[in-house]
Amino acid sequence: MRSAQTLARSPDDLSDLEDEFAFSVVEGLSKARKTLPCRYFYDARGSELFEEITRLPEYYPTRTEAGILETHAAEIVEGIEERGLLVEFGSGSSLKTEILLDRIAARVAYVPIDVSDAALADAKARLAQRYPHLDVRPIVADFSDPVTLPDDLAARRKTGFFPGSTIGNLPPQDARRLLAVFGRVLGAGSRLIIGIDLKKAPRTLVRAYNDAAGVTAAFNLNLLERINRELGGTFDGGAFRHEAIYDPREGRIEMHLVSEREQEVDLCGRRFHFRDGESIHTENSYKYSVEQFRELARASGWQPQRVWTDVANQFSVHELVWM
Ligand code: SAH
Ligand code: AVI
């Protein structure tokens, strides 16, 4: 009898791939239209590149949302009581959180949740300097799974914080499910403060995802480098180019990595063929109108309350309540 290793593996047999990253990469590259999940952008290098993106002149969302939070901070935090709990999903550097923490650090504990352990460690160190008495309890986790909050904090009244329009990286059906998961994690009576990028001129959107300095291109291509580093892949980063397009029908920016020639790439004991011009779809970033997002929130079980926007109507911050 032949051993399992020597048996020819059918292309859709992924049973040897125990590692989640390896599984997702092989699964995505095995599809007729190749994809890679965008949550894997954020290794240590990817998180650094994302921080650089947030400072680019073309990438308006971060500074616009920060401006909205600054302008309306007093109203936003007014429902946060003594001994409250601030739970942030996809917290990254937790920089925007400081706008809220400057007003509430003395009365809350803070639970930042992110897949990037590097980003969480940096944020925790910085917050310890800035707010020496704040109780910060980072959780490294995928926020799509219901997280278990620390036992000693679980009974507190919770405010969820989900800035950055990160929810826009999910298709609306998954976004709806994710909001319902957050509702169950946070519990009855909790609020969610969530940032959503708004629909606008396609030219502005495309520029935000295809900046002149090439930082977004480097962020996208880092995914191939991560595959090489962690999964022993043989991607030639120089043979793929970054592309960002706006699909008005879907209301989303799509990011792709386009093969610049016919080529083959090996990883995890498999060989993947790329045609000249074939793309790997790496990210969607859905844009909403204020009303579209309120409808999505309602469909997931949240009750929309106040909405704050900037004067140019580029970005929105929504207050939702879970009954
Ligand atoms: N909230 C920050 C960072 C946004 S970038 C801001 O507004 O600027 C998106 C963040 O979400 C990254 O830090 C990334 O690591 C994290 N992230 C993406 N998908 C995730 C997932 N499925 N689970 C947990 N964190 C995730
Ligand atoms: C985190 N997320 C909301 C960003 C976005 O705008 O969709 C990720 C990003 N991708 C390219 N630039 C920024």
XYZ file of C-alpha atoms and ligand atoms in Angstrom:
362
model
C 0.000 0.000 0.000
C 1.297 3.463 -0.827
C 1.691 6.003 1.976
C -0.651 8.990 2.088
C 2.165 11.306 0.947
C 2.761 9.459 -2.294
C -0.895 9.246 -3.290
C -1.732 11.693 -6.046
C -3.733 14.488 -4.489
C -6.812 15.770 -6.250
C -6.623 19.557 -6.698
C -9.482 20.176 -4.272
C -8.077 17.918 -1.555
C -6.805 20.388 1.054
C -6.712 17.860 3.900
C -2.926 18.199 4.392
C -3.205 21.924 5.150
C -3.673 22.339 8.883
C -2.424 25.910 8.957
C -5.294 28.360 8.379
C -3.208 30.720 6.253
C -1.911 27.866 4.042
C -5.442 26.493 3.658
C -6.920 29.858 2.670
C -4.138 30.626 0.185
C -4.335 27.243 -1.561
C -8.133 27.387 -1.595
C -8.153 30.924 -3.049
C -5.530 30.239 -5.713
C -7.308 27.020 -6.758
C -10.451 28.897 -7.853
C -11.176 29.620 -11.513
C -11.041 33.325 -10.531
C -8.155 33.459 -8.103
C -8.632 35.253 -4.770
C -6.722 35.799 -1.528
C -8.442 36.895 1.723
C -7.608 40.489 2.681
C -7.315 39.765 6.400
C -3.870 38.287 5.635
C -2.546 41.709 4.554
C -1.800 42.503 8.184
C 1.446 40.788 9.161
C 3.955 43.126 10.883
C 5.067 44.629 7.534
C 1.485 44.892 6.247
C 0.348 46.710 9.398
C 3.254 49.175 8.967
C 2.300 49.741 5.324
C -1.331 50.278 6.290
C -0.228 52.971 8.768
C 1.664 54.629 5.907
C -1.477 54.464 3.750
C -3.449 56.294 6.432
C -1.047 59.266 6.095
C -1.164 59.470 2.264
C -2.658 62.619 0.716
C -4.967 60.487 -1.482
C -6.260 58.275 1.355
C -8.938 60.586 2.778
C -10.820 58.071 5.053
C -8.507 58.092 8.077
C -8.128 61.835 8.528
C -11.784 62.467 7.647
C -13.031 59.961 10.202
C -10.580 61.294 12.819
C -11.950 64.795 12.137
C -15.534 63.589 12.674
C -14.547 61.864 15.918
C -12.743 65.009 17.158
C -15.644 67.295 16.289
C -18.298 65.107 17.921
C -16.269 63.345 20.626
C -18.254 64.808 23.513
C -21.563 63.499 22.090
C -20.042 60.166 21.059
C -18.725 59.368 24.548
C -21.651 60.768 26.521
C -23.308 57.320 26.831
C -20.145 55.723 28.230
C -20.566 55.332 31.964
C -18.217 54.910 34.914
C -16.720 51.368 34.876
C -17.659 50.906 31.238
C -15.870 48.723 28.722
C -14.668 49.888 25.310
C -14.270 46.946 22.896
C -12.603 47.740 19.580
C -12.719 45.430 16.559
C -9.752 45.552 14.119
C -8.050 48.100 16.353
C -4.685 48.131 14.505
C -2.606 50.996 15.918
C -5.498 52.239 18.149
C -4.590 55.800 17.116
C -8.156 56.998 16.541
C -9.137 55.417 19.831
C -7.061 58.067 21.593
C -9.618 60.674 20.521
C -12.163 58.834 22.683
C -9.743 57.701 25.390
C -8.602 61.298 25.983
C -12.121 61.829 27.371
C -12.896 58.463 28.992
C -9.614 56.760 29.984
C -10.394 57.322 33.660
C -13.738 55.516 33.516
C -13.279 52.535 31.188
C -11.229 49.423 30.523
C -10.207 48.877 26.904
C -10.203 45.612 24.919
C -8.588 45.983 21.467
C -9.125 42.974 19.166
C -7.022 42.376 16.048
C -5.459 39.560 13.998
C -2.147 41.440 14.029
C -0.241 40.636 17.219
C 2.485 43.109 16.170
C -0.002 45.994 15.868
C -1.609 45.095 19.223
C 1.761 44.930 21.015
C 2.831 48.350 19.645
C -0.528 49.891 20.547
C -0.469 48.478 24.083
C 3.046 49.871 24.706
C 2.060 53.348 23.438
C -1.221 53.428 25.393
C 0.611 52.404 28.600
C 2.765 55.536 28.237
C -0.108 57.819 27.408
C -2.695 56.482 29.881
C -0.706 54.825 32.709
C -3.866 53.948 34.682
C -5.894 52.527 31.794
C -6.561 48.768 31.930
C -5.773 47.532 28.367
C -6.463 43.864 27.518
C -5.586 43.076 23.902
C -7.027 39.957 22.275
C -5.366 38.458 19.185
C -8.324 36.989 17.308
C -10.357 36.977 14.122
C -13.317 39.206 14.964
C -15.642 37.081 12.794
C -15.596 34.474 15.563
C -17.496 35.486 18.717
C -14.685 36.474 21.111
C -14.856 35.705 24.805
C -14.262 38.892 26.784
C -12.094 38.701 29.945
C -14.172 37.213 32.799
C -13.585 40.090 35.205
C -14.761 42.661 32.628
C -17.610 40.725 31.026
C -20.377 42.152 33.261
C -19.561 45.776 32.431
C -21.724 47.923 30.161
C -20.075 47.760 26.720
C -19.459 50.172 23.884
C -18.158 48.625 20.678
C -15.909 50.695 18.423
C -15.320 49.650 14.809
C -13.725 52.550 12.935
C -11.892 52.681 9.623
C -14.733 51.287 7.474
C -13.130 47.877 7.969
C -16.611 46.369 7.678
C -16.537 47.595 4.050
C -13.976 44.895 3.331
C -16.765 42.298 3.643
C -19.596 41.689 1.179
C -22.876 43.083 2.595
C -24.238 39.620 3.551
C -21.113 38.879 5.611
C -21.134 42.422 7.001
C -24.674 41.848 8.247
C -23.674 38.560 9.902
C -20.607 40.219 11.476
C -22.713 42.987 13.006
C -24.994 40.340 14.511
C -21.943 38.553 15.991
C -20.833 41.859 17.557
C -24.324 42.317 19.002
C -24.130 38.932 20.690
C -20.586 39.587 21.978
C -21.461 43.020 23.385
C -24.924 42.136 24.694
C -28.260 43.860 25.366
C -28.134 47.620 25.865
C -24.699 48.004 24.298
C -23.799 50.610 21.697
C -21.616 50.322 18.626
C -19.785 53.304 17.131
C -18.890 52.343 13.588
C -17.144 54.223 10.764
C -18.368 53.785 7.180
C -16.851 55.218 4.030
C -19.449 56.867 1.780
C -20.116 56.575 -1.955
C -18.433 59.346 -3.958
C -16.850 60.177 -7.314
C -15.082 57.047 -8.661
C -12.004 59.166 -9.478
C -11.535 60.073 -5.808
C -11.988 56.455 -4.776
C -9.553 55.045 -7.316
C -6.889 57.598 -6.359
C -7.275 56.605 -2.698
C -6.458 52.983 -3.592
C -3.806 53.694 -6.212
C -1.629 56.405 -4.694
C 1.169 58.123 -6.560
C 3.869 57.000 -4.101
C 2.968 53.331 -4.608
C 2.357 52.550 -0.926
C -0.965 50.790 -1.607
C 0.772 48.770 -4.339
C 3.436 47.722 -1.806
C 0.676 46.840 0.719
C -1.046 44.646 -1.870
C 2.194 43.003 -3.078
C 3.294 42.327 0.521
C 0.689 39.562 0.539
C 2.751 37.634 -2.036
C 5.915 38.303 -0.033
C 4.152 37.029 3.094
C 3.211 33.843 1.229
C 6.851 33.422 0.194
C 8.100 34.079 3.754
C 5.609 31.958 5.654
C 4.584 29.255 3.193
C 7.789 28.893 1.148
C 6.076 30.297 -1.959
C 8.008 31.184 -5.114
C 6.110 34.344 -6.138
C 8.171 36.857 -8.114
C 6.676 40.109 -6.773
C 8.153 41.969 -9.745
C 5.999 39.942 -12.123
C 2.675 41.135 -10.626
C 1.242 44.633 -10.703
C -1.215 46.330 -8.356
C -4.581 47.361 -9.779
C -7.501 49.215 -8.137
C -10.826 49.593 -9.944
C -14.240 50.897 -8.889
C -17.240 48.728 -9.753
C -20.255 51.082 -9.618
C -22.745 48.206 -9.873
C -21.388 46.544 -6.725
C -20.483 49.898 -5.157
C -16.994 48.689 -4.316
C -13.320 49.260 -4.932
C -11.582 46.064 -5.974
C -7.877 45.485 -5.523
C -6.127 42.969 -7.748
C -2.636 41.641 -8.369
C -2.279 41.105 -12.099
C 0.233 38.658 -13.542
C 2.446 40.485 -16.025
C 3.360 37.302 -17.888
C 2.482 33.637 -18.097
C 4.133 32.037 -15.078
C 4.000 29.272 -12.491
C 4.249 29.593 -8.733
C 4.923 26.774 -6.277
C 3.713 26.654 -2.690
C 2.613 24.034 -0.161
C 3.546 21.219 -2.551
C 1.353 22.574 -5.344
C 1.962 24.424 -8.587
C -0.293 27.298 -9.691
C -0.414 28.509 -13.264
C -1.014 32.185 -14.123
C -1.942 33.409 -17.585
C -0.518 36.683 -18.840
C -2.975 39.317 -17.483
C -4.692 36.921 -15.046
C -5.583 38.545 -11.739
C -5.723 37.565 -8.093
C -8.587 39.474 -6.465
C -7.202 40.485 -3.061
C -9.666 42.971 -1.558
C -13.085 44.575 -1.837
C -13.876 47.859 -0.149
C -17.641 48.498 -0.255
C -18.935 52.060 -0.077
C -22.390 52.869 1.314
C -24.830 55.732 1.430
C -25.856 56.705 4.969
C -29.306 55.156 4.419
C -27.925 51.950 2.874
C -25.755 51.392 5.916
C -28.572 52.138 8.369
C -30.667 49.545 6.528
C -27.872 46.964 6.772
C -27.547 47.677 10.505
C -31.311 47.227 11.000
C -31.249 43.947 9.064
C -28.557 42.662 11.432
C -30.595 43.476 14.563
C -29.034 46.834 15.551
C -31.092 50.014 15.934
C -29.510 52.975 14.160
C -29.346 56.145 16.273
C -27.273 59.244 15.521
C -25.031 59.663 12.440
C -22.159 62.117 12.141
C -20.524 63.075 8.824
C -17.908 65.565 7.628
C -18.985 68.676 5.718
C -17.988 67.183 2.359
C -19.986 64.002 3.069
C -17.022 61.740 2.469
C -17.303 59.545 5.569
C -19.868 58.677 8.249
C -19.785 57.566 11.872
C -22.900 55.719 13.080
C -24.225 55.049 16.553
C -26.137 51.761 16.844
C -27.888 50.185 19.825
C -28.427 46.453 20.487
C -31.700 45.721 22.288
N -9.119 50.541 13.117
C -7.892 51.036 12.500
C -7.251 50.000 11.574
C -8.025 49.677 10.336
S -7.094 48.577 9.285
C -8.217 52.307 11.750
O -9.370 52.666 11.692
O -7.302 52.927 11.219
C -7.966 47.095 9.548
C -7.503 46.403 10.843
O -8.364 45.293 11.044
C -6.074 45.881 10.754
O -5.378 46.205 11.930
C -6.258 44.373 10.610
O -5.211 43.625 11.186
C -7.595 44.134 11.301
N -8.352 43.014 10.772
C -8.683 42.778 9.469
N -9.434 41.668 9.380
C -9.577 41.209 10.653
C -10.264 40.097 11.225
N -10.943 39.247 10.456
N -10.226 39.929 12.569
C -9.538 40.806 13.368
N -8.853 41.859 12.878
C -8.892 42.069 11.543
C -8.972 48.537 6.431
N -9.725 48.880 5.228
C -10.966 49.541 5.526
C -8.927 49.597 4.213
C -9.850 50.055 3.047
O -9.837 51.245 2.759
O -10.590 49.233 2.511
C -7.809 48.728 3.680
C -7.086 49.345 2.532
N -6.840 48.746 1.399
C -6.183 49.577 0.594
N -6.027 50.702 1.211
C -6.563 50.605 2.440
